[in-house]
């Protein structure tokens, strides 16, 4: 299901994904005397927010510069769930200030989504959100990312600095594929399982994990998820 909501930086597409959410892909057995915990999954409609950032040339060009500089200053190979030509450190926004304009834009977008979609248009939580982690991935031919999620991140996002018509998509859940489009951004709950199948083209992305400083300030009794959007 696709729906549209308007923001100052452009039109956002809200994508509802019907999938099974899990924290991990296997049973968690806690070595404690209290109880054995078995992880189960449920079907859920999970929102994904898509933005076209093509008009934000300053932030995007600064981020491209940061990626180039980080490849020089941090050339070492890193092992993770991602198989890529190059993967930057998870604190890249602290290592290179040229990533900060894009980080601030991501925070502005997250705040707008939080206020408009999740809290009924009331309140301003801009100062409560912060970038916990930020990194860049350069996928070449055959690159991929195994299925994973970003728990305990409140929100996560990916922004494509470079992509072409054969770049691998991002796949949410089991088979909900969304294309990697240059200058596009996907914002989604950090618990949402996702992966990148084998890549065939150029694909450079910046990913971020976003947390709240003070989750205890959330008025959970009034928290809504009932977006006022138009079907398209």
mmCIF file of C-alpha atoms in Angstrom, residues 8-9 27 37 43 58 71 74 83 85 90 96 102 105 110 126 162 173 192 199 216:
data_model
loop_
_atom_site.group_PDB
_atom_site.id
_atom_site.type_symbol
_atom_site.label_atom_id
_atom_site.label_comp_id
_atom_site.label_asym_id
_atom_site.label_seq_id
_atom_site.Cartn_x
_atom_site.Cartn_y
_atom_site.Cartn_z
ATOM 1 C CA UNK A 8 8.989 20.891 3.469
ATOM 2 C CA UNK A 9 11.776 18.846 1.872
ATOM 3 C CA UNK A 27 15.549 -18.673 19.382
ATOM 4 C CA UNK A 37 12.704 -17.465 26.686
ATOM 5 C CA UNK A 43 2.565 -10.334 11.325
ATOM 6 C CA UNK A 58 24.494 20.850 -0.308
ATOM 7 C CA UNK A 71 38.024 5.945 2.360
ATOM 8 C CA UNK A 74 39.998 4.592 7.099
ATOM 9 C CA UNK A 83 29.969 -7.789 2.208
ATOM 10 C CA UNK A 85 34.088 -2.973 -1.269
ATOM 11 C CA UNK A 90 29.990 3.265 12.758
ATOM 12 C CA UNK A 96 34.278 13.598 9.422
ATOM 13 C CA UNK A 102 23.124 15.155 6.092
ATOM 14 C CA UNK A 105 18.634 16.790 7.658
ATOM 15 C CA UNK A 110 12.676 12.103 11.673
ATOM 16 C CA UNK A 126 13.774 17.770 17.661
ATOM 17 C CA UNK A 162 25.040 6.824 -5.847
ATOM 18 C CA UNK A 173 10.935 -8.515 5.763
ATOM 19 C CA UNK A 192 12.504 -3.844 11.045
ATOM 20 C CA UNK A 199 24.462 -6.149 -6.102
ATOM 21 C CA UNK A 216 10.724 8.573 29.410
#
